Coordinates of C-alpha atoms and ligand atoms in Angstrom, one line a residue:
X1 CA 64.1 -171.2 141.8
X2 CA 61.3 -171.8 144.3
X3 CA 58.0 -170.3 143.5
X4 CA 56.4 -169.2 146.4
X5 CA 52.6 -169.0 146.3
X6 CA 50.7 -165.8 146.6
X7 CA 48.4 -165.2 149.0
X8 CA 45.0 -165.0 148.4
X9 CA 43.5 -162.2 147.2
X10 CA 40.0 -162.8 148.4
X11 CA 38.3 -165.2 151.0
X12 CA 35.4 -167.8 150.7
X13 CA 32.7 -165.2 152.5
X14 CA 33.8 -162.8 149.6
X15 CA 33.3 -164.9 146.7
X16 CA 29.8 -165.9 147.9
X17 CA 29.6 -162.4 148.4
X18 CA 30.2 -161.8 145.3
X19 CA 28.0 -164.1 143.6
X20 CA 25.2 -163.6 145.3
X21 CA 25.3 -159.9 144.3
X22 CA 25.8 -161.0 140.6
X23 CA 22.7 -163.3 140.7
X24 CA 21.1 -159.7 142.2
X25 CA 21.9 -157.3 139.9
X26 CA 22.8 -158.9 136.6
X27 CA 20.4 -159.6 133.7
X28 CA 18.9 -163.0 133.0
X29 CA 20.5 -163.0 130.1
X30 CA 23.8 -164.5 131.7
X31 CA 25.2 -167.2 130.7
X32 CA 28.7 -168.9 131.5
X33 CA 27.7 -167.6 135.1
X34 CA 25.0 -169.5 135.6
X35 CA 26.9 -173.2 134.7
X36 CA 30.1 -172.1 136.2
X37 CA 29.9 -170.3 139.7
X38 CA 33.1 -169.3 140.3
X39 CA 34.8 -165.8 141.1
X40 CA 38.2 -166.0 138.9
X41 CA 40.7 -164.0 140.7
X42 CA 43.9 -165.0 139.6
X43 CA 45.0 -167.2 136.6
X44 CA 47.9 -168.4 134.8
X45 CA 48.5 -170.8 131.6
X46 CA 45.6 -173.7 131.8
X47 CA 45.0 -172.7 135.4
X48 CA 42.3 -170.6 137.1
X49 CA 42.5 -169.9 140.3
X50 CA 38.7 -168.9 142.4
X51 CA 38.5 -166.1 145.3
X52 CA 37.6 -169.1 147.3
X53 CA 41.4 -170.5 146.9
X54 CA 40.1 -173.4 144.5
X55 CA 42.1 -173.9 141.2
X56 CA 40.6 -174.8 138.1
X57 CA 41.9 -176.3 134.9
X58 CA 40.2 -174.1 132.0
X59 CA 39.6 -175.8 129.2
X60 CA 36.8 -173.2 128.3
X61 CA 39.7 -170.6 127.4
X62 CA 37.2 -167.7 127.0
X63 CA 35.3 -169.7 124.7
X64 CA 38.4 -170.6 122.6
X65 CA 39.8 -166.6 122.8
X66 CA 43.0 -168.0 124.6
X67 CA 45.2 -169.5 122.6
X68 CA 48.1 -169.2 125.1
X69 CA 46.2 -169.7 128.0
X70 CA 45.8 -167.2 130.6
X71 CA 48.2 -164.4 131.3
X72 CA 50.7 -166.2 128.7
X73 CA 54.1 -163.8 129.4
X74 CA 54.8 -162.9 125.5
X75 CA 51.3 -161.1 126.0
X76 CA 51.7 -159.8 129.3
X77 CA 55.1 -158.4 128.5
X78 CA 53.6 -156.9 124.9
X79 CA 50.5 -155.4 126.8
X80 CA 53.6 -153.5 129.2
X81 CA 55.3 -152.2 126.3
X82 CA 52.7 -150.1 125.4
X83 CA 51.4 -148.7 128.0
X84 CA 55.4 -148.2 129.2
X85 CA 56.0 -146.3 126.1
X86 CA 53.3 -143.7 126.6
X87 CA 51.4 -144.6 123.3
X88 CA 47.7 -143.0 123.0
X89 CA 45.5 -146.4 124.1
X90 CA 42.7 -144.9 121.6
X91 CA 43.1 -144.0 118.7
X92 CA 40.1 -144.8 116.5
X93 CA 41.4 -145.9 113.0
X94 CA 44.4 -144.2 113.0
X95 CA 47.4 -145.4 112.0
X96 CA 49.9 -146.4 115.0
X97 CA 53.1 -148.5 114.7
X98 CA 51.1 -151.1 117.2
X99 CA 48.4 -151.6 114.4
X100 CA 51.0 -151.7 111.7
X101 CA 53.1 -154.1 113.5
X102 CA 49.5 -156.0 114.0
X103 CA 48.5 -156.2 110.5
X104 CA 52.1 -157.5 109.0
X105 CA 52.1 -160.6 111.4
X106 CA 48.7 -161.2 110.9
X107 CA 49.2 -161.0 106.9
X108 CA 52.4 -162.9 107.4
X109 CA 50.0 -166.1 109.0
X110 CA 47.5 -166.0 106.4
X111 CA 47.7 -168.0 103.3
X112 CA 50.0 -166.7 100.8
X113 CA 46.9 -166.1 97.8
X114 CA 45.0 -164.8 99.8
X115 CA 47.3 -162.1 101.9
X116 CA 48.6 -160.9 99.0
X117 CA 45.5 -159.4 97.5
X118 CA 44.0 -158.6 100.2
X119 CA 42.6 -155.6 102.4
X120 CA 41.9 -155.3 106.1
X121 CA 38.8 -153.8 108.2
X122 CA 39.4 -153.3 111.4
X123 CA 35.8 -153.7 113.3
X124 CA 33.9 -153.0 116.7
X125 CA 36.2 -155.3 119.2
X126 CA 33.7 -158.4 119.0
X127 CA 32.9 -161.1 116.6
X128 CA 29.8 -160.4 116.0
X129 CA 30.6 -156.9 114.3
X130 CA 32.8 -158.3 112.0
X131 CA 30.4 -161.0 110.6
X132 CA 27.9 -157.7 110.4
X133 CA 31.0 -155.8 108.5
X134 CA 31.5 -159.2 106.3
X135 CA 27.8 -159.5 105.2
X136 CA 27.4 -155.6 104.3
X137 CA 30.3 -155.9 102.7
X138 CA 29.6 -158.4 100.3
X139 CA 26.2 -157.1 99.9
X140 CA 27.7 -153.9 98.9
X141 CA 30.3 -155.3 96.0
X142 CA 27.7 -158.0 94.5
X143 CA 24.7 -155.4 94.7
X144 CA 23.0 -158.5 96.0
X145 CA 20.9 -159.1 98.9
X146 CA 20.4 -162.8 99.9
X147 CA 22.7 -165.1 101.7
X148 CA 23.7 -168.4 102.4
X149 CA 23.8 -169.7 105.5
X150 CA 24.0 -173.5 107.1
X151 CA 22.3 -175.4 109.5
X152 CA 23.9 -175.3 113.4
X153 CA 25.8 -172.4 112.1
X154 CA 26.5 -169.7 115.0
X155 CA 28.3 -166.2 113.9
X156 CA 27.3 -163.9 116.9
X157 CA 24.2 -161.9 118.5
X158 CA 24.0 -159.0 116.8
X159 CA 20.9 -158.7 114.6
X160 CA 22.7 -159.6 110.4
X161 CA 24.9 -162.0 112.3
X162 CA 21.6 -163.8 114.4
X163 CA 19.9 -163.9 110.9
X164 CA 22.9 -166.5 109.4
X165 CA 23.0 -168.3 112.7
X166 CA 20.8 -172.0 113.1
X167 CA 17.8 -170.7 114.9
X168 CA 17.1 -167.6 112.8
X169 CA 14.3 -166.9 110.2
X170 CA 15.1 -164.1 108.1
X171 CA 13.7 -164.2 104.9
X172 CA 16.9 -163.3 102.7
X173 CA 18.8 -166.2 104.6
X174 CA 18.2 -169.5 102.8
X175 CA 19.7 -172.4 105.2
X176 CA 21.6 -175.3 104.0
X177 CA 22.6 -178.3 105.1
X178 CA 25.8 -178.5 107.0
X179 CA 27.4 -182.2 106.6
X180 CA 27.3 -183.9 109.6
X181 CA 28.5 -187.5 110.2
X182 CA 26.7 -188.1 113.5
X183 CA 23.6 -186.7 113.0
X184 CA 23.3 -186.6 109.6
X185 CA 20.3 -185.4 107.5
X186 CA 20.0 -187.7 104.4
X187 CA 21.1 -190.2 107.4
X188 CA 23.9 -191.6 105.9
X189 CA 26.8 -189.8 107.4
X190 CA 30.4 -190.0 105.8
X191 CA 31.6 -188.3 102.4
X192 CA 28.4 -190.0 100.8
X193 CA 26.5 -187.5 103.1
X194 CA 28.5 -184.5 102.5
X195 CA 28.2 -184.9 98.7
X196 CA 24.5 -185.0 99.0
X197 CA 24.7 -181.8 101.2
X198 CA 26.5 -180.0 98.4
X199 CA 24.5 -181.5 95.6
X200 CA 21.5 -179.7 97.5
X201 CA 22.8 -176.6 97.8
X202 CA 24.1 -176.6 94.0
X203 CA 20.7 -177.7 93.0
X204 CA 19.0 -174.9 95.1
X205 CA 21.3 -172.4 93.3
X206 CA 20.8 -173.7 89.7
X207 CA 17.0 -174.1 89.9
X208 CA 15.1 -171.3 88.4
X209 CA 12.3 -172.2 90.4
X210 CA 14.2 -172.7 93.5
X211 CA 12.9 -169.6 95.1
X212 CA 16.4 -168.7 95.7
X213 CA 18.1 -165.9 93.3
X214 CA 21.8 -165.2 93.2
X215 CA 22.7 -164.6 97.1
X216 CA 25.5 -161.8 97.9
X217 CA 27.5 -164.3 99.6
X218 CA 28.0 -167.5 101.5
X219 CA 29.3 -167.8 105.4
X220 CA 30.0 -170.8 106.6
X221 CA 32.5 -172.5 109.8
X222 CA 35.4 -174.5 108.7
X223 CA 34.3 -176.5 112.0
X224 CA 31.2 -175.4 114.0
X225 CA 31.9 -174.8 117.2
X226 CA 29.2 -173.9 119.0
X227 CA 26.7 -175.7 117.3
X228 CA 28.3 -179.1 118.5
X229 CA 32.2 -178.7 117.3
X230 CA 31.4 -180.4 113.5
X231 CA 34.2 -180.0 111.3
X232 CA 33.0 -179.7 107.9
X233 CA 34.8 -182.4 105.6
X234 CA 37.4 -181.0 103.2
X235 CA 35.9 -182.4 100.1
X236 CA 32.6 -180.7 101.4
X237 CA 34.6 -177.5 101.8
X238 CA 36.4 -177.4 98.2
X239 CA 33.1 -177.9 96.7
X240 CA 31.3 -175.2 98.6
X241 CA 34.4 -173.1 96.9
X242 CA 34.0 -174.3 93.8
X243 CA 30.1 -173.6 93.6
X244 CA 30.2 -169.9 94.9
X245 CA 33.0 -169.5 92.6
X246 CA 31.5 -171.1 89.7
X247 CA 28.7 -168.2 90.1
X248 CA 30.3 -165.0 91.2
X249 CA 29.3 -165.6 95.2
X250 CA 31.6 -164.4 97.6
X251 CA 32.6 -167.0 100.4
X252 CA 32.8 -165.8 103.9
X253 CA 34.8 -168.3 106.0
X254 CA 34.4 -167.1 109.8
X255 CA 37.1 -168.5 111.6
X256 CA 36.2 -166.5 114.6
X257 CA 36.8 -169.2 116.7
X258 CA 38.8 -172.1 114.6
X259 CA 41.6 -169.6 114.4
X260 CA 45.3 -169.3 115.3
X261 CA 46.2 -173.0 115.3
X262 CA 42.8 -174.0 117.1
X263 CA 42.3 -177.1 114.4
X264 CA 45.2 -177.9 113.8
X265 CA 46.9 -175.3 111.2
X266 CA 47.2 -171.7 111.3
X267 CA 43.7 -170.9 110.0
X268 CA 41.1 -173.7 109.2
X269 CA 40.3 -173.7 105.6
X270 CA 44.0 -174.6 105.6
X271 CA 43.0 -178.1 105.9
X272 CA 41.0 -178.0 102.7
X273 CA 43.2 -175.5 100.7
X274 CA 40.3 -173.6 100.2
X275 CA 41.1 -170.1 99.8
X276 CA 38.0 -167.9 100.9
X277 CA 36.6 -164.1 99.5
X278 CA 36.3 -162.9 103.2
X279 CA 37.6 -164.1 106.4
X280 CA 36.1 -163.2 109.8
X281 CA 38.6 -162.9 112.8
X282 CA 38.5 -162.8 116.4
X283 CA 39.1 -164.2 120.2
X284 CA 42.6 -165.5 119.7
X285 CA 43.8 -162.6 117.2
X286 CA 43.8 -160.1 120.6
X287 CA 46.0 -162.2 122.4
X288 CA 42.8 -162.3 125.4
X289 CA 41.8 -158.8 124.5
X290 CA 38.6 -157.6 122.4
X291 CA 40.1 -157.3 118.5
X292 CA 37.8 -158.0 115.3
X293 CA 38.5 -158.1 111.8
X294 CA 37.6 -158.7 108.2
X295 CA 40.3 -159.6 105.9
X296 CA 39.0 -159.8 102.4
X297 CA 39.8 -159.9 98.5
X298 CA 40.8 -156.4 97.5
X299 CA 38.5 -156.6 94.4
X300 CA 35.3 -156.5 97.1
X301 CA 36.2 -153.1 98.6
X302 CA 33.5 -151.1 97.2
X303 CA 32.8 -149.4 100.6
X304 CA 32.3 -145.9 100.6
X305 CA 34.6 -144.4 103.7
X306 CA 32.6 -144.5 106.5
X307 CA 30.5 -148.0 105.6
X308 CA 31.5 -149.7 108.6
X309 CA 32.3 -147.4 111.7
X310 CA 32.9 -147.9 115.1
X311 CA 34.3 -145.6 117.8
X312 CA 36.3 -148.8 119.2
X313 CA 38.4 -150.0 116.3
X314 CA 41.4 -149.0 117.8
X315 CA 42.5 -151.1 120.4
X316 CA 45.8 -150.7 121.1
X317 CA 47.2 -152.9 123.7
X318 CA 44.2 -156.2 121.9
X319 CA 46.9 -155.1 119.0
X320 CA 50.0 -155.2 120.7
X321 CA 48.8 -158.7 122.4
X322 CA 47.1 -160.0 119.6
X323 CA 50.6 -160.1 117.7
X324 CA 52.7 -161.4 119.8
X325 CA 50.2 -164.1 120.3
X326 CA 49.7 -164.5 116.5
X327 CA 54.0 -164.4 116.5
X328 CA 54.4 -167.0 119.3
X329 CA 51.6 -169.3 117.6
X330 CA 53.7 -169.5 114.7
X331 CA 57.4 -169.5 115.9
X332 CA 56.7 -172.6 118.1
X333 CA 54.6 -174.3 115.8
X334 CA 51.5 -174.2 118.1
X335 CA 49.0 -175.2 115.1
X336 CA 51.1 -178.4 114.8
X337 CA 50.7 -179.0 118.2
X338 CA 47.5 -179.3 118.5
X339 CA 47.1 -181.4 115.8
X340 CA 49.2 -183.9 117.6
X341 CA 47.8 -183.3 120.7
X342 CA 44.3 -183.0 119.5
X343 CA 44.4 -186.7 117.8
X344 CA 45.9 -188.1 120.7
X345 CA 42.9 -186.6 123.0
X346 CA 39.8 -187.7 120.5
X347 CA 41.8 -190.9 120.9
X348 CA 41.7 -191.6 124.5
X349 CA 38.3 -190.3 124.5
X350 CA 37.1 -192.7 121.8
X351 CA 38.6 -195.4 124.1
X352 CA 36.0 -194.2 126.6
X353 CA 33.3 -194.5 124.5
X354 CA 33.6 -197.6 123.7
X355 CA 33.1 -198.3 127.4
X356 CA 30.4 -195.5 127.7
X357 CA 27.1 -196.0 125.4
X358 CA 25.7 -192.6 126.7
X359 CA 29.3 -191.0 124.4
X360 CA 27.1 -190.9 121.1
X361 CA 30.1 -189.0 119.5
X362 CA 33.5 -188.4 119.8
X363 CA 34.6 -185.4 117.5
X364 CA 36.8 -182.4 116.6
X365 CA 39.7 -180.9 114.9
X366 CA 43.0 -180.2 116.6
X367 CA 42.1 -178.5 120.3
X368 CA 38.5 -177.8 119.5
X369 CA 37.2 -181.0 120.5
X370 CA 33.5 -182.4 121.4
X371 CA 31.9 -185.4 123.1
X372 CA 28.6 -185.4 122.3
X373 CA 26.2 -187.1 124.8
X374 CA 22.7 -189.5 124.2
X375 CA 20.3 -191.2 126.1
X376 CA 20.8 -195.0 124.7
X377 CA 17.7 -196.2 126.5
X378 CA 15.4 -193.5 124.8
X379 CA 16.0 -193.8 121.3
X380 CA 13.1 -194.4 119.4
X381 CA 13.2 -198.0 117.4
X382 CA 13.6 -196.4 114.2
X383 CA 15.8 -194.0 115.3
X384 CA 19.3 -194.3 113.5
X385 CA 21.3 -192.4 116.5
X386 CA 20.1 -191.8 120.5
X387 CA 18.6 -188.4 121.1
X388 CA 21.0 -185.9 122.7
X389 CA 21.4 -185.9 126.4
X390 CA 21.0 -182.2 127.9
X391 CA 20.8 -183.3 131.6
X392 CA 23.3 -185.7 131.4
X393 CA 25.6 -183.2 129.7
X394 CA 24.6 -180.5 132.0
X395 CA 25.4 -183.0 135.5
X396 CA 28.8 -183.9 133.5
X397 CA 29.7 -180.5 133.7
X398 CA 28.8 -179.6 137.3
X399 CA 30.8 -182.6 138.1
X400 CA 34.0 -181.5 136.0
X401 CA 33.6 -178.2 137.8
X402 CA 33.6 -180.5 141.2
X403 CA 37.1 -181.7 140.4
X404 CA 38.4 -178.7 139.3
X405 CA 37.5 -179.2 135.6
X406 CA 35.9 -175.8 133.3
X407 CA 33.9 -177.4 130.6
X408 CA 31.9 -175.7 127.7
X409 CA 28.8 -177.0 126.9
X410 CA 27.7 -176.9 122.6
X411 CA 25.4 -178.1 120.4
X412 CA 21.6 -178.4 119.0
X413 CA 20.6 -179.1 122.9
X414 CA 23.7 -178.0 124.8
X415 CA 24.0 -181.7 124.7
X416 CA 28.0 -181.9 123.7
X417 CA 30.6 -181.5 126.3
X418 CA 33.4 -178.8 124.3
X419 CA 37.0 -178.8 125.5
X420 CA 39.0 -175.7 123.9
X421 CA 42.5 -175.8 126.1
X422 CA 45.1 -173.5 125.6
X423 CA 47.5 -174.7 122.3
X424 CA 50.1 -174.6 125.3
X425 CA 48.8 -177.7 126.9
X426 CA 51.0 -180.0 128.3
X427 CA 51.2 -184.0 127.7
X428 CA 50.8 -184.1 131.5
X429 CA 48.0 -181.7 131.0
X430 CA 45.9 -183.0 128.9
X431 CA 46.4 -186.3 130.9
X432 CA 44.5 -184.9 133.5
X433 CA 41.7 -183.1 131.7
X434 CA 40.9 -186.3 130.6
X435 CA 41.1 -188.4 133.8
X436 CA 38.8 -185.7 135.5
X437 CA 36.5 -185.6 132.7
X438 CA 36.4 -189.3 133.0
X439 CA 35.9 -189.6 136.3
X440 CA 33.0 -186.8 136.0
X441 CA 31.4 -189.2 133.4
X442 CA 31.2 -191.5 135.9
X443 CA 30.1 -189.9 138.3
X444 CA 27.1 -187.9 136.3
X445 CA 26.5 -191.2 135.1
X446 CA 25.9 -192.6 138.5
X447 CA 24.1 -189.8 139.7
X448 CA 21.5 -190.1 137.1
X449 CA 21.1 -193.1 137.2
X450 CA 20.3 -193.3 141.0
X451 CA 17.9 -190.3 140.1
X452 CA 16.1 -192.1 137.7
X453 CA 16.2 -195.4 139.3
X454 CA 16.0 -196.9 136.0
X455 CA 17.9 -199.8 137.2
X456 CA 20.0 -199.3 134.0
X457 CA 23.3 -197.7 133.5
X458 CA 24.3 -195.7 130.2
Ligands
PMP1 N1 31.5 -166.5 115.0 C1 31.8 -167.6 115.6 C2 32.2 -168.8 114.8 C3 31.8 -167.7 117.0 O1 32.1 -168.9 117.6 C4 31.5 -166.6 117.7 C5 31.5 -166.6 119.2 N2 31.4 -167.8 119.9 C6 31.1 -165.4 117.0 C7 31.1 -165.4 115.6 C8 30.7 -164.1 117.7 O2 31.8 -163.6 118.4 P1 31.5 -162.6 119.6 O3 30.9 -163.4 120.8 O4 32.9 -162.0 120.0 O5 30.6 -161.5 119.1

């Protein structure tokens, strides 16, 4: 059957229109709209299309909320069900055949020891309100105030959830050292790097003099995403499970946005087999609607009712959406897929930076994928890797947008480029992600190089 094309539903004056009055009357606090100037009017699968008729390949999926892609039909068609029926759309925390249809495919996805003993809060719709329900709530069961938290971490803007993130100081927070390969602090990278990471943070814990007493619990990203897309090593991750265990702390893994096949599996700590105390859900659990959870041992739930409220816990059609997503993921073996797909991608790309010296790092896990970015020419002599290349990553991503490319940019200095595509991507899709993001390379690399003059080329 021919598809025809729908008209546009806005012209070019109206999307400058429309801009320009953003720029006017929206904080300086906003971000994806400052990178990426476009007026999404339409969108479907990987594609995006702009109210000035331009089409877009998003591989910024609502920074990683879309596991389906846009407007995928199993969600569409669940969000219509509901609000065919006549069903109340809010219902605070009461119980609705939605949320209980909800909450058996999401128990149905986590691993098996865990979901079995295991309790559910349902939170305000955003991440950042289940990391605050995750911390008070192992506060509350240990009787303990202190936590753990790790280098480059990032688990939302709310004030407990800026506290465990990488650039807060909050004096109860004790920051560890997440293993990295790349930039590595002990500067040896590699399992011999991770071990030393652990051995620090077992040291810390065991040292009376440490000046750090029993925490209430520690949260950690199976792969940091945006602090630079870092997957955490499995080895690393077992033993961060074997040392809170070893002394009664409660692990909070917040797969936020690893989630719902992202990495590779269903949930990340699959990889390691680590089974967690806490787990922190969001973006791809609503199907592309707000939805935020804790799912958690059933021995923690020492709440009293009432200890984490929230007039918007109820979401019914994130619900309805959010399982059928969660369904679809796992009938068509979406986690699988991007495993597949995801090697095949960090392949190609490695193949471009061997031809590229300003690609320091080529990294990820499944679909969560990062290319981080360096300035070759300005790394110190003793320097063991190039400093991070802001403005370079920054130009990369303006030219992606150029060819119809959406981009995230991640990391310590926004210095790695992120793709997050839809788990639906196609061979043929992915094929041209990367030939635009290669032929942005180029071109960033050309224009800054003409900028500077240098008379050198990354
Ligand atoms: N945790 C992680 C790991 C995240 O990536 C994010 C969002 N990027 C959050 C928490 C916060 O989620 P939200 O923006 O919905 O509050």
């Amino acid at each position: 059957m021919a598809v025809t094309e729908p008209a546009p539903v806005a012209l070019p004056a109206a999307h400058e229109g429309i801009l320009r009055r953003q720029s006017l009357r929206e904080s300086a606090a906003r971000t994806y709209a400052r990178s990426l100037p476009i007026v999404p009017v339409r969108a479907r699968g990987l594609t995006i299309e702009g109210a000035d008729g331009r089409r877009y390949l998003d591989c910024l999926s609502g920074a990683g909320t879309l596991a389906l892609g846009h407007n995928h039909p199993v969600v569409l068609e669940a969000i219509r069900k509901v609000i065919d029926s006549g069903a109340p759309l809010h219902v605070l925390d009461l119980a609705t055949p939605v949320k209980d249809a909800f909450t058996t495919e999401l128990f149905a996805t986590l691993p098996r020891q865990f979901a079995d003993n295991a309790r559910i809060q349902f939170c305000g719709p955003a991440g950042t309100d289940a990391v605050e329900a995750a911390l008070k709530l192992v506060r509350t069961s240990t009787g303990r105030s202190g936590l753990l938290a790790f280098t480059g971490a990032y688990h939302g803007m709310t004030a407990g959830a800026l506290d465990v993130s990488g650039g807060a100081t909050d004096v109860r927070v004790t920051r560890l050292p997440f293993p990295q390969n790349y930039r590595c602090p002990f500067g040896i990278g590699g399992e011999r790097g991770a071990e030393l990471a652990a051995r620090w943070t077992e040291s810390l814990l065991d040292d009376p003099k440490g000046g750090v007493p029993t925490p209430a619990g520690m949260i950690l990203e199976p792969v940091q995403g945006e602090g630079g897309v870092i997957p955490a090593p499995d080895d690393w991750m077992r033993r961060m499970r074997e040392i809170t265990a070893a002394r009664s702390i409660p692990l909070i893994a917040d797969e936020v946005q690893t989630g719902v096949g992202r990495t590779g599996t269903f949930w990340a700590v699959e990889h390691s087999g680590v089974v967690p105390d806490v787990m922190v859900l969001s973006k791809a659990i609503g199907g592309s609607l707000p939805l935020a959870v804790i799912v958690y041992r059933s021995e923690l739930d020492a709440w009293q009712p009432g200890a984490h409220a929230g007039t918007f816990r109820g979401n019914q059609l994130a619900m309805a959406a959010g399982a059928a997503t969660l369904a679809f993921v796992r009938e068509n073996r979406l986690a699988d897929r991007a495993a597949t797909l995801g090697a095949r991608m960090l392949g190609r790309l490695q193949g471009l930076a061997a031809a590229h010296s300003c690609i320091g790092d080529v990294r990820g896990r499944g679909l969560m994928i990062g290319v981080e970015l360096v300035d070759p020419d300005a790394a110190a002599p003793d320097a063991l890797v190039p400093p991070t290349a802001p403005a370079l990553a920054a130009a990369v991503q303006q030219e992606c947008l150029n060819r119809g490319l959406i981009v995230e940019l991640g990391g310590r200095h926004s210095g790695v480029v992120r793709l997050l595509p839809p788990l639906t991507l196609t061979d043929e899709q992915a094929g041209a992600v990367l030939d635009r993001f290669a032929d942005a390379l180029a071109a960033a690399e050309r224009s800054m190089h003409d900028s500077t003059d240098s008379g050198q080329s990354c």
